[in-house]
Coordinates of C-alpha atoms in Angstrom, one line a residue:
Chain U
M1 CA 12.8 -8.9 27.9
N2 CA 11.2 -9.6 24.6
P3 CA 12.3 -6.8 22.3
T4 CA 8.9 -6.6 20.6
I5 CA 7.1 -6.1 23.9
V6 CA 9.6 -3.4 24.9
K7 CA 8.9 -1.8 21.5
I8 CA 5.1 -2.0 21.9
I9 CA 5.3 -0.3 25.3
D10 CA 7.7 2.3 24.0
L11 CA 5.4 3.1 21.2
M12 CA 2.5 3.5 23.6
F13 CA 4.5 5.8 25.8
R14 CA 6.1 7.8 23.0
G15 CA 5.7 11.5 23.6
M16 CA 4.6 11.0 27.3
P17 CA 5.9 13.5 29.8
E18 CA 9.0 12.4 31.7
R19 CA 7.6 12.0 35.2
E20 CA 8.3 9.4 37.9
E21 CA 4.6 8.4 37.8
I22 CA 4.7 7.7 34.0
R23 CA 8.1 5.9 34.3
A24 CA 6.7 3.6 37.1
M25 CA 3.6 2.8 35.0
R26 CA 5.8 1.9 32.0
E27 CA 7.9 -0.4 34.1
E28 CA 4.9 -2.0 35.7
L29 CA 3.2 -2.7 32.3
L30 CA 6.4 -3.9 30.9
T31 CA 7.0 -6.5 33.6
N32 CA 3.4 -7.6 33.6
S33 CA 3.3 -8.0 29.8
Q34 CA 6.5 -10.0 29.9
A35 CA 5.2 -12.3 32.6
R36 CA 2.0 -12.8 30.5
Y37 CA 4.1 -13.5 27.4
D38 CA 6.3 -16.1 29.2
D39 CA 3.3 -17.8 30.6
L40 CA 1.6 -18.0 27.1
I41 CA 4.8 -19.3 25.5
A42 CA 5.2 -21.9 28.3
S43 CA 1.6 -23.1 27.6
G44 CA 2.6 -23.8 24.0
K45 CA 1.4 -20.6 22.1
S46 CA 3.4 -19.3 19.2
S47 CA 5.2 -16.0 19.6
N48 CA 2.8 -14.2 17.4
E49 CA -0.3 -15.6 19.3
A50 CA 1.3 -14.6 22.6
L51 CA 2.1 -11.1 21.4
G52 CA -1.5 -10.8 20.1
E53 CA -2.8 -11.7 23.6
V54 CA -0.4 -9.3 25.3
L55 CA -1.6 -6.5 23.0
D56 CA -5.3 -7.4 23.6
N57 CA -4.6 -7.1 27.4
L58 CA -3.2 -3.7 27.0
R59 CA -6.4 -2.5 25.6
G60 CA -7.5 0.7 27.4
V61 CA -4.0 1.7 28.3
E62 CA -3.9 4.2 25.5
E63 CA -6.9 6.0 26.9
L64 CA -5.2 6.1 30.4
L65 CA -2.1 7.6 28.8
D66 CA -4.3 10.1 26.9
E67 CA -5.7 11.3 30.2
Y68 CA -2.1 12.0 31.4
R69 CA -1.4 13.7 28.1
R70 CA -4.4 15.9 28.4
E71 CA -3.4 16.9 31.9
D72 CA -0.1 18.0 30.6
V73 CA -1.4 19.7 27.5
Q74 CA -3.6 21.9 29.6
T75 CA -0.5 23.6 30.9
S76 CA 1.4 23.9 27.6
A77 CA 0.5 25.5 24.3
P78 CA -2.0 23.7 22.1
E79 CA -0.3 21.6 19.5
Q80 CA -1.5 21.0 16.0
P81 CA -3.1 17.5 15.9
F82 CA -1.5 16.3 12.8
A83 CA 1.5 16.8 10.6
Y84 CA -0.7 17.1 7.5
A85 CA -1.8 20.7 8.1
R86 CA 1.8 21.6 8.9
F87 CA 3.1 20.1 5.7
E88 CA 0.5 21.7 3.6
K89 CA 1.5 25.1 5.0
M90 CA 5.1 24.1 4.4
A91 CA 4.3 23.3 0.7
E92 CA 2.8 26.8 0.3
E93 CA 5.8 28.4 1.9
I94 CA 8.1 26.4 -0.3
D95 CA 6.3 27.6 -3.4
R96 CA 6.5 31.2 -2.3
R97 CA 10.2 31.0 -1.4
F98 CA 10.9 29.2 -4.6
A99 CA 9.5 32.1 -6.7
A100 CA 11.6 34.5 -4.7
A101 CA 14.7 32.4 -4.9
A102 CA 14.3 31.9 -8.7
D103 CA 14.3 35.7 -9.1
D104 CA 17.4 35.9 -7.0
V105 CA 19.1 33.3 -9.2
K106 CA 18.1 35.1 -12.4
S107 CA 19.6 38.4 -11.3
A108 CA 22.7 36.7 -10.0
A109 CA 23.2 34.9 -13.2
D110 CA 22.8 38.1 -15.2
R111 CA 26.0 39.1 -13.5
A112 CA 27.8 35.8 -13.6
S113 CA 28.8 33.4 -16.4
T114 CA 26.3 31.4 -18.4
T115 CA 27.7 28.1 -17.0
A116 CA 26.8 29.1 -13.5
E117 CA 23.3 30.0 -14.7
A118 CA 22.9 26.5 -16.4
A119 CA 24.1 24.8 -13.2
F120 CA 21.7 26.7 -11.0
G121 CA 18.9 26.1 -13.4
T122 CA 19.4 22.3 -13.5
A123 CA 19.7 22.2 -9.7
M124 CA 16.5 24.3 -9.2
E125 CA 14.6 22.2 -11.7
S126 CA 15.4 18.9 -10.0
V127 CA 14.6 20.2 -6.5
R128 CA 11.3 21.6 -7.8
T129 CA 10.3 18.3 -9.4
A130 CA 11.1 16.5 -6.2
M131 CA 9.1 19.0 -4.1
D132 CA 6.2 18.8 -6.5
S133 CA 6.0 15.1 -6.2
F134 CA 6.1 15.3 -2.4
A135 CA 3.6 18.0 -2.3
S136 CA 1.2 16.1 -4.5
G137 CA 1.6 13.0 -2.4
F138 CA 0.7 15.0 0.6
N139 CA -2.3 16.7 -0.9
G140 CA -3.6 13.4 -2.0
R141 CA -3.1 12.0 1.5
S142 CA -4.8 14.8 3.3
A143 CA -7.6 15.3 0.8
G144 CA -8.3 11.6 0.5
F145 CA -10.5 11.2 3.6
D146 CA -11.5 12.8 6.8
H147 CA -9.3 12.4 9.8
S148 CA -11.4 14.5 12.1
G149 CA -12.4 11.5 14.1
A150 CA -8.8 10.8 14.8
A151 CA -8.2 14.3 15.8
G152 CA -10.2 13.7 18.9
S153 CA -13.4 15.4 18.0
G154 CA -15.3 12.2 17.3
E155 CA -15.4 8.8 18.9
W156 CA -12.1 7.2 18.7
V157 CA -11.9 4.0 20.5
R158 CA -8.3 2.8 20.4
S159 CA -8.6 -0.8 21.4
N160 CA -5.3 -1.9 20.2
V161 CA -2.0 -0.7 19.0
Y162 CA 0.1 -2.7 16.7
G163 CA 3.7 -1.8 16.1
G164 CA 6.3 -3.3 13.9
G165 CA 9.7 -4.9 14.6
E166 CA 8.4 -8.2 13.6
L167 CA 5.3 -9.4 11.8
L168 CA 2.4 -8.9 14.1
V169 CA -1.1 -10.2 13.5
A170 CA -4.3 -8.7 14.8
T171 CA -7.2 -11.0 14.8
A172 CA -11.0 -10.6 15.2
D173 CA -14.0 -12.8 15.1
P174 CA -16.3 -12.0 12.1
A175 CA -19.3 -13.0 14.0
H176 CA -18.8 -9.9 16.1
Y177 CA -17.5 -7.7 13.3
P178 CA -19.4 -8.4 10.1
R179 CA -18.1 -5.1 8.6
V180 CA -14.5 -4.4 8.0
R181 CA -13.2 -0.9 7.1
V182 CA -9.6 -0.1 6.1
E183 CA -8.7 3.6 5.9
L184 CA -5.1 4.2 5.0
A185 CA -3.0 6.9 3.2
A186 CA -0.1 5.9 1.1
D187 CA -0.2 2.3 2.1
E188 CA -0.6 -0.6 -0.3
V189 CA -3.6 -2.6 0.8
E190 CA -4.3 -6.2 -0.1
L191 CA -7.6 -8.0 0.9
L192 CA -7.1 -11.8 0.7
P193 CA -9.1 -14.8 1.9
S194 CA -8.5 -16.0 5.5
G195 CA -7.8 -19.7 6.1
D196 CA -9.2 -20.0 9.6
G197 CA -12.4 -18.1 9.5
L198 CA -11.0 -15.1 11.4
I199 CA -10.1 -11.6 10.3
H200 CA -6.4 -11.1 10.3
V201 CA -4.3 -8.0 9.8
E202 CA -0.6 -8.3 8.8
I203 CA 1.9 -5.5 8.8
D204 CA 5.0 -5.1 6.9
P205 CA 7.8 -6.3 9.2
E206 CA 9.8 -3.1 8.4
D207 CA 6.8 -0.9 9.4
E208 CA 7.6 1.0 12.6
S209 CA 4.6 3.2 12.7
L210 CA 1.3 2.7 14.4
L211 CA -2.0 1.2 13.2
L212 CA -5.1 1.7 15.1
V213 CA -7.8 -0.9 15.3
E214 CA -11.3 0.3 16.3
K215 CA -13.9 -2.3 17.2
T216 CA -17.2 -0.7 17.6
G217 CA -20.8 -1.4 16.5
G218 CA -20.0 -4.6 14.6
C219 CA -17.4 -2.8 12.6
F220 CA -13.7 -3.6 12.6
T221 CA -11.8 -0.5 11.4
L222 CA -8.1 -0.3 10.7
R223 CA -6.5 3.1 10.4
R224 CA -3.0 4.5 10.2
N225 CA -2.2 6.7 13.1
P226 CA -0.7 9.7 11.5
V227 CA 2.9 10.0 13.0
S228 CA 3.9 13.5 14.0
V229 CA 7.5 13.8 12.9
E230 CA 9.6 16.0 15.2
P231 CA 11.2 18.8 13.1
E232 CA 14.9 18.4 12.7
P233 CA 16.7 21.2 14.6
P234 CA 18.4 23.7 12.3
A235 CA 22.0 23.1 11.7
E236 CA 24.6 25.8 12.2
D237 CA 25.2 26.4 8.5
E238 CA 21.5 27.2 8.1
Q239 CA 21.8 30.3 10.1
Q240 CA 23.3 31.9 6.9
E241 CA 21.0 34.2 5.0
G242 CA 20.3 34.3 1.3
F243 CA 20.0 31.6 -1.3
F244 CA 22.3 29.0 0.2
G245 CA 20.6 29.4 3.6
F246 CA 17.3 28.9 1.8
L247 CA 18.6 25.7 0.0
N248 CA 19.8 24.3 3.4
K249 CA 16.4 24.9 4.9
L250 CA 14.7 23.4 1.9
G251 CA 16.8 20.2 2.3
R252 CA 15.9 20.0 5.9
M253 CA 12.2 20.3 5.1
M254 CA 12.5 17.6 2.3
R255 CA 14.2 15.2 4.7
G256 CA 11.3 15.8 7.1
T257 CA 8.8 15.2 4.4
I258 CA 10.6 12.0 3.3
R259 CA 10.7 10.7 6.8
Q260 CA 7.0 11.5 7.2
M261 CA 6.1 9.8 3.9
R262 CA 8.2 6.7 4.7
S263 CA 6.4 6.3 8.1
C264 CA 3.1 5.9 6.3
C265 CA 3.9 3.7 3.3
G266 CA 3.7 0.1 4.1
L267 CA 2.0 -3.0 2.7
I268 CA -1.0 -3.9 4.8
R269 CA -2.5 -7.4 4.3
V270 CA -6.1 -8.0 5.6
K271 CA -7.3 -11.5 5.4
L272 CA -11.0 -11.9 5.5
P273 CA -13.2 -15.0 5.9
A274 CA -15.9 -15.8 3.4
G275 CA -19.4 -14.3 4.0
L276 CA -18.5 -11.0 5.7
A277 CA -21.4 -8.4 5.2
M278 CA -19.2 -5.6 4.0
A279 CA -15.6 -4.7 3.3
E280 CA -14.6 -1.0 2.7
V281 CA -11.1 0.1 1.7
Q282 CA -10.0 3.7 1.3
T283 CA -6.5 4.9 0.5
A284 CA -5.3 8.2 -0.8
S285 CA -2.4 7.1 -3.0
G286 CA -1.8 3.4 -2.2
D287 CA -2.8 0.6 -4.5
I288 CA -5.7 -1.7 -3.6
G289 CA -5.6 -5.3 -4.4
I290 CA -8.6 -7.6 -3.6
S291 CA -8.7 -11.3 -4.6
D292 CA -10.5 -14.5 -4.0
L293 CA -13.1 -13.2 -1.6
Q294 CA -16.8 -13.9 -1.0
L295 CA -18.5 -10.8 0.5
G296 CA -21.9 -9.3 1.0
G297 CA -20.7 -5.9 -0.2
L298 CA -17.5 -4.2 -1.3
S299 CA -16.3 -0.7 -1.6
A300 CA -12.8 0.4 -2.8
T301 CA -11.7 4.0 -3.1
T302 CA -8.4 5.5 -3.9
A303 CA -7.3 8.8 -5.3
S304 CA -4.2 7.9 -7.2
G305 CA -3.5 4.3 -6.7
D306 CA -4.7 1.4 -8.9
I307 CA -7.6 -0.9 -7.9
N308 CA -7.3 -4.6 -8.9
I309 CA -10.1 -6.9 -7.9
S310 CA -10.0 -10.4 -9.2
D311 CA -11.9 -13.7 -8.6
C312 CA -14.4 -12.3 -6.1
S313 CA -18.1 -13.0 -5.5
I314 CA -20.2 -10.2 -4.0
T315 CA -23.8 -11.0 -3.2
G316 CA -24.9 -7.4 -2.8
D317 CA -23.7 -4.1 -4.2
A318 CA -20.1 -3.2 -5.0
A319 CA -18.3 0.1 -5.9
A320 CA -14.9 1.1 -7.0
C321 CA -13.9 4.8 -7.1
N322 CA -10.6 6.0 -8.5
T323 CA -9.3 9.4 -9.7
S324 CA -6.1 8.9 -11.7
G325 CA -5.3 5.2 -11.2
D326 CA -6.7 2.3 -13.3
T327 CA -9.5 0.2 -12.1
D328 CA -9.3 -3.5 -13.2
L329 CA -12.0 -6.1 -12.3
H330 CA -11.3 -9.6 -13.5
N331 CA -13.7 -12.5 -13.0
V332 CA -15.9 -10.7 -10.4
K333 CA -19.5 -11.7 -9.8
V334 CA -21.8 -9.0 -8.4
G335 CA -25.3 -10.0 -7.4
G336 CA -26.5 -6.4 -6.9
S337 CA -25.4 -3.3 -8.7
L338 CA -21.8 -2.3 -9.4
K339 CA -20.6 1.3 -9.6
L340 CA -17.3 2.1 -11.2
N341 CA -16.1 5.7 -11.2
A342 CA -12.8 7.1 -12.6
T343 CA -11.5 10.4 -13.9
S344 CA -8.4 9.8 -15.9
G345 CA -7.7 6.2 -15.3
D346 CA -9.1 3.3 -17.3
I347 CA -12.0 1.1 -16.2
M348 CA -11.8 -2.5 -17.1
F349 CA -14.4 -5.2 -16.2
F350 CA -13.5 -8.5 -17.8
E351 CA -15.1 -11.9 -17.7
G352 CA -17.4 -11.2 -14.8
S353 CA -21.1 -11.2 -14.2
V354 CA -23.3 -8.4 -12.9
S355 CA -27.0 -7.6 -13.0
M356 CA -26.5 -3.8 -13.2
V357 CA -23.3 -1.9 -13.9
T358 CA -22.8 1.9 -14.0
A359 CA -19.4 3.1 -15.2
N360 CA -18.5 6.8 -15.3
N361 CA -15.3 8.1 -16.7
V362 CA -13.9 11.4 -17.9
S363 CA -10.8 10.9 -20.0
G364 CA -10.1 7.2 -19.4
D365 CA -11.3 4.3 -21.5
T366 CA -14.0 1.9 -20.3
E367 CA -14.2 -1.8 -21.2
I368 CA -16.9 -4.0 -19.9
S369 CA -17.3 -7.7 -20.9
G370 CA -19.0 -10.6 -19.4
V371 CA -22.5 -11.9 -18.4
L372 CA -24.2 -8.6 -18.2
G373 CA -27.8 -7.4 -17.2
Q374 CA -28.1 -3.7 -17.6
V375 CA -25.1 -1.5 -18.5
Q376 CA -25.0 2.3 -18.1
S377 CA -21.7 3.8 -19.3
N378 CA -20.7 7.5 -19.6
S379 CA -17.5 9.2 -20.6
V380 CA -16.4 12.5 -22.0
S381 CA -13.3 11.7 -24.1
G382 CA -12.7 8.1 -23.3
D383 CA -13.9 5.2 -25.5
I384 CA -16.5 2.8 -24.4
D385 CA -16.3 -0.9 -25.3
I386 CA -19.0 -3.3 -24.1
C387 CA -19.2 -7.0 -24.9
T388 CA -21.9 -9.4 -23.8
Y389 CA -21.4 -13.1 -23.5
D390 CA -25.0 -14.3 -23.4
T391 CA -28.6 -13.4 -23.8
S392 CA -29.1 -12.1 -20.3
V393 CA -28.5 -8.5 -21.3
T394 CA -31.6 -6.3 -20.9
G395 CA -30.2 -2.8 -21.8
I396 CA -27.0 -1.0 -22.8
F397 CA -27.0 2.7 -22.4
A398 CA -23.7 4.5 -23.4
N399 CA -23.0 8.3 -23.7
T400 CA -19.8 9.9 -24.7
T401 CA -18.8 13.3 -26.1
S402 CA -15.7 12.5 -28.2
G403 CA -15.1 8.8 -27.6
D404 CA -16.1 5.9 -29.8
I405 CA -18.7 3.3 -28.6
T406 CA -18.4 -0.4 -29.6
V407 CA -20.9 -3.0 -28.5
G408 CA -20.2 -6.6 -29.3
M409 CA -22.5 -9.7 -28.8
E410 CA -21.2 -13.2 -28.6
E411 CA -24.8 -14.6 -28.8
V412 CA -27.2 -13.7 -31.5
L413 CA -29.6 -11.0 -30.2
T414 CA -32.1 -8.7 -32.0
P415 CA -32.1 -5.6 -29.9
A416 CA -33.9 -2.3 -30.3
V417 CA -31.0 0.0 -31.2
T418 CA -31.0 3.8 -31.0
A419 CA -27.6 5.2 -32.2
N420 CA -27.0 9.0 -32.3
T421 CA -23.8 10.7 -33.5
T422 CA -23.4 14.2 -34.7
S423 CA -20.2 13.9 -36.8
G424 CA -19.1 10.2 -36.4
D425 CA -20.1 7.0 -38.4
V426 CA -22.7 4.4 -37.3
Q427 CA -22.2 0.8 -38.2
I428 CA -24.8 -1.8 -37.1
E429 CA -23.9 -5.4 -38.1
C430 CA -26.8 -7.3 -36.5
D431 CA -30.5 -7.6 -37.0
T432 CA -32.6 -5.2 -35.0
D433 CA -36.2 -5.1 -33.8
P434 CA -37.7 -1.8 -32.6
A435 CA -40.2 -3.7 -30.5
S436 CA -37.5 -5.8 -28.7
A437 CA -37.3 -5.8 -24.9
V438 CA -33.6 -5.5 -25.2
R439 CA -32.7 -1.9 -25.7
F440 CA -29.4 -0.3 -26.8
R441 CA -29.3 3.5 -26.6
L442 CA -25.9 4.7 -27.8
S443 CA -25.0 8.4 -28.2
T444 CA -21.8 10.3 -29.0
V445 CA -21.1 13.7 -30.4
S446 CA -18.0 13.3 -32.5
G447 CA -17.2 9.6 -32.0
D448 CA -18.1 6.5 -34.0
I449 CA -20.6 3.8 -33.0
C450 CA -20.3 0.2 -34.0
V451 CA -22.7 -2.7 -33.0
S452 CA -21.8 -6.2 -34.0
Chain E
M1 CA -24.2 -11.7 31.7
A2 CA -24.9 -8.0 31.3
L3 CA -26.3 -7.6 34.8
S4 CA -23.5 -9.6 36.4
A5 CA -20.9 -7.6 34.5
D6 CA -22.3 -4.5 36.1
I7 CA -22.3 -6.1 39.6
L8 CA -18.7 -7.4 39.1
R9 CA -17.5 -4.0 38.1
G10 CA -18.8 -2.5 41.4
Y11 CA -16.8 -5.1 43.3
T12 CA -13.4 -4.7 41.5
D13 CA -11.8 -3.1 44.6
T14 CA -13.2 -5.6 46.9
I15 CA -11.9 -8.5 44.8
I16 CA -8.5 -7.0 44.7
L17 CA -8.4 -6.4 48.5
K18 CA -9.6 -10.0 49.1
R19 CA -6.8 -11.4 46.9
L20 CA -4.1 -9.2 48.5
S21 CA -5.4 -10.1 52.0
L22 CA -4.1 -13.6 51.2
G23 CA -0.7 -12.4 50.2
D24 CA 1.2 -9.8 48.4
S25 CA 1.0 -9.9 44.6
Y26 CA 1.7 -8.1 41.3
G27 CA -0.6 -7.1 38.5
Y28 CA -0.2 -10.0 36.1
E29 CA -0.4 -12.7 38.8
L30 CA -3.5 -11.1 40.4
G31 CA -5.2 -10.8 37.1
K32 CA -4.4 -14.4 36.3
Q33 CA -5.7 -15.7 39.8
I34 CA -8.9 -13.8 39.2
G35 CA -9.3 -15.3 35.8
C36 CA -8.6 -18.9 37.2
I37 CA -10.9 -18.6 40.3
S38 CA -13.7 -17.2 38.1
Q39 CA -13.0 -19.9 35.5
G40 CA -12.7 -17.1 32.9
G41 CA -15.9 -15.4 34.0
L42 CA -14.1 -12.2 35.1
E43 CA -11.1 -10.9 33.1
M44 CA -9.3 -7.8 34.4
K45 CA -7.2 -6.1 31.8
E46 CA -4.0 -4.1 32.6
A47 CA -5.8 -0.8 32.3
T48 CA -8.6 -1.9 34.8
L49 CA -6.1 -3.2 37.3
Y50 CA -3.8 -0.2 37.0
T51 CA -6.6 2.3 37.7
A52 CA -7.8 0.2 40.6
F53 CA -4.3 0.0 42.1
R54 CA -3.9 3.8 41.8
R55 CA -7.3 4.3 43.4
L56 CA -6.8 1.9 46.3
E57 CA -3.2 3.3 46.9
G58 CA -4.5 6.8 46.8
S59 CA -7.0 6.1 49.5
G60 CA -4.4 4.2 51.6
L61 CA -6.0 0.8 51.3
I62 CA -3.0 -0.8 49.7
R63 CA 0.6 0.1 49.3
S64 CA 3.2 -0.9 46.7
Y65 CA 6.9 -1.7 46.6
W66 CA 9.3 -2.7 43.9
G67 CA 10.8 -6.2 43.5
D68 CA 14.3 -6.9 42.2
A69 CA 15.2 -5.8 38.8
Q70 CA 15.1 -8.5 36.1
S71 CA 16.9 -7.5 32.9
G72 CA 16.4 -3.9 33.6
A73 CA 12.8 -3.7 34.7
R74 CA 11.3 -4.3 38.2
R75 CA 8.0 -5.8 39.2
R76 CA 5.7 -3.7 41.3
Y77 CA 4.2 -5.7 44.2
Y78 CA 1.1 -4.7 46.1
A79 CA 0.2 -5.3 49.8
V80 CA -3.0 -4.6 51.7
T81 CA -2.8 -2.1 54.6
P82 CA -4.6 -2.4 57.9
E83 CA -7.1 0.2 56.6
G84 CA -7.6 -2.0 53.5
L85 CA -8.4 -5.0 55.7
E86 CA -11.0 -3.0 57.6
R87 CA -12.6 -1.9 54.3
L88 CA -12.5 -5.5 53.1
S89 CA -14.4 -6.8 56.1
R90 CA -17.0 -4.0 55.7
D91 CA -17.3 -4.8 52.0
V92 CA -17.8 -8.5 52.8
E93 CA -20.6 -7.7 55.3
N94 CA -22.3 -5.5 52.8
W95 CA -22.1 -8.2 50.1
Q96 CA -23.7 -10.7 52.4
E97 CA -26.6 -8.4 53.0
T98 CA -26.9 -7.5 49.3
K99 CA -26.8 -11.1 48.4
Q100 CA -29.6 -12.1 50.8
L101 CA -31.7 -9.1 49.7
L102 CA -31.3 -9.8 46.1
A103 CA -32.1 -13.5 46.6
K104 CA -35.4 -12.6 48.4
L105 CA -36.2 -10.1 45.7
I106 CA -35.5 -12.0 42.5
E107 CA -35.3 -15.7 43.2
E108 CA -38.4 -17.9 42.8
E109 CA -40.4 -18.3 46.1
P110 CA -40.7 -21.9 47.3
E111 CA -44.3 -23.3 47.2

């Protein structure tokens, strides 16, 4: 038996009821898949190609298994669809207990020596820091995007299941799927060019969790199947009451959280052929890297990861949204409009070309340079730095509350400049013409303005 | 191919009964034969075959038995029952009639 086939079948049957009917089905699918694999290998296919075809042929089996699962669920108590909600509740519970336990420690320390107090304090602090980071990781993950479709309320066509064990490759023909969507949580995502004109998905060889591929309505969607982690049974020493009992329980919860997080943090590589109509990537906390692609449209969204886009050419519109991570675009050509949004991260657009760019930031800095048409940039406390390489610029509109605004021009231009600042300095080092078609409207409350 | 895919789907059971009437077989082999004979025109995936087998077995038209274990797992073979053979011959008759009727209705009439 090929171990990967056994693993794939086992992943599909995970959580299935132990019934003779199910065991027989597993055995039948296993021997059929192995026979198919052997046949493909004998015909000269590579192991990865053969596994891909085996997987393709198992399409629809998940739905069959779901029916069996539903039959069983009807007789048992309803289960929470995802671990997320459970973990969020857990985080609240941890916070509540922490406050109570901290009070306990304080009153105990009043009676004990100061060394004991210090030791407890340090231990508590380190546990709290760890919990905070896990909790924020989770909140980011669950708030990042809507999983309701996956919960069974919407259309969720599971056409394939890919499991790890060795590097597996999912392929699709872009002629049928001109749109590609990637929706993941803590995974790092890379979009790279494909060498053979097909869409490829590559998974970290260490990754043991499931990815779901949905192929509907011309859209190829890749999602992480949230893994429900079985809670660890309480150990005997946890039966004890009081602070130590609590610490043991806390440890168990943390181990569960770590297992859960580990199961959802891989590196996913998606290789795309040139000329796809649209590529969309969403992650909650993972980084997004996109390079050397030619696309009709592009959208990248992450809450706390970084976004790096380099050497890409987009014929239509593009957008990058980020909350706390940095957004860095280098040598990107956008034919349509480009929207860049960030909250506390920096926005950098270097050496690219775009006909219309809108950049919104709160506390991060914004730097835009290249062949620019119209630029609209807003920020609250971040600085705005814009540099145009040629005479194609038609307008620069920049607003900030406390940041500085700097506009640089590499070619000689005589723009119409309106610069407003309440308490800052204005410095204009070029000729201006109020009647010019090239308009710069720059305004800040307390920052400085410089045009050169 | 949209129309023919619909027609083919309606004959899944008949196709399986026909193949099994020529000899016992197992899922992968049967699927492969169907793919070869139809020159790739009809592909039956695991899920389709599995549901059809359960349906046919449930109505007593086929029966299954396990082959010898090979490295831990056994192959499940299927055989057609006398009831299955009866159903097959009725299905074949029905198909002949349907085929002639459709030909009359949709093929071009000779001058």
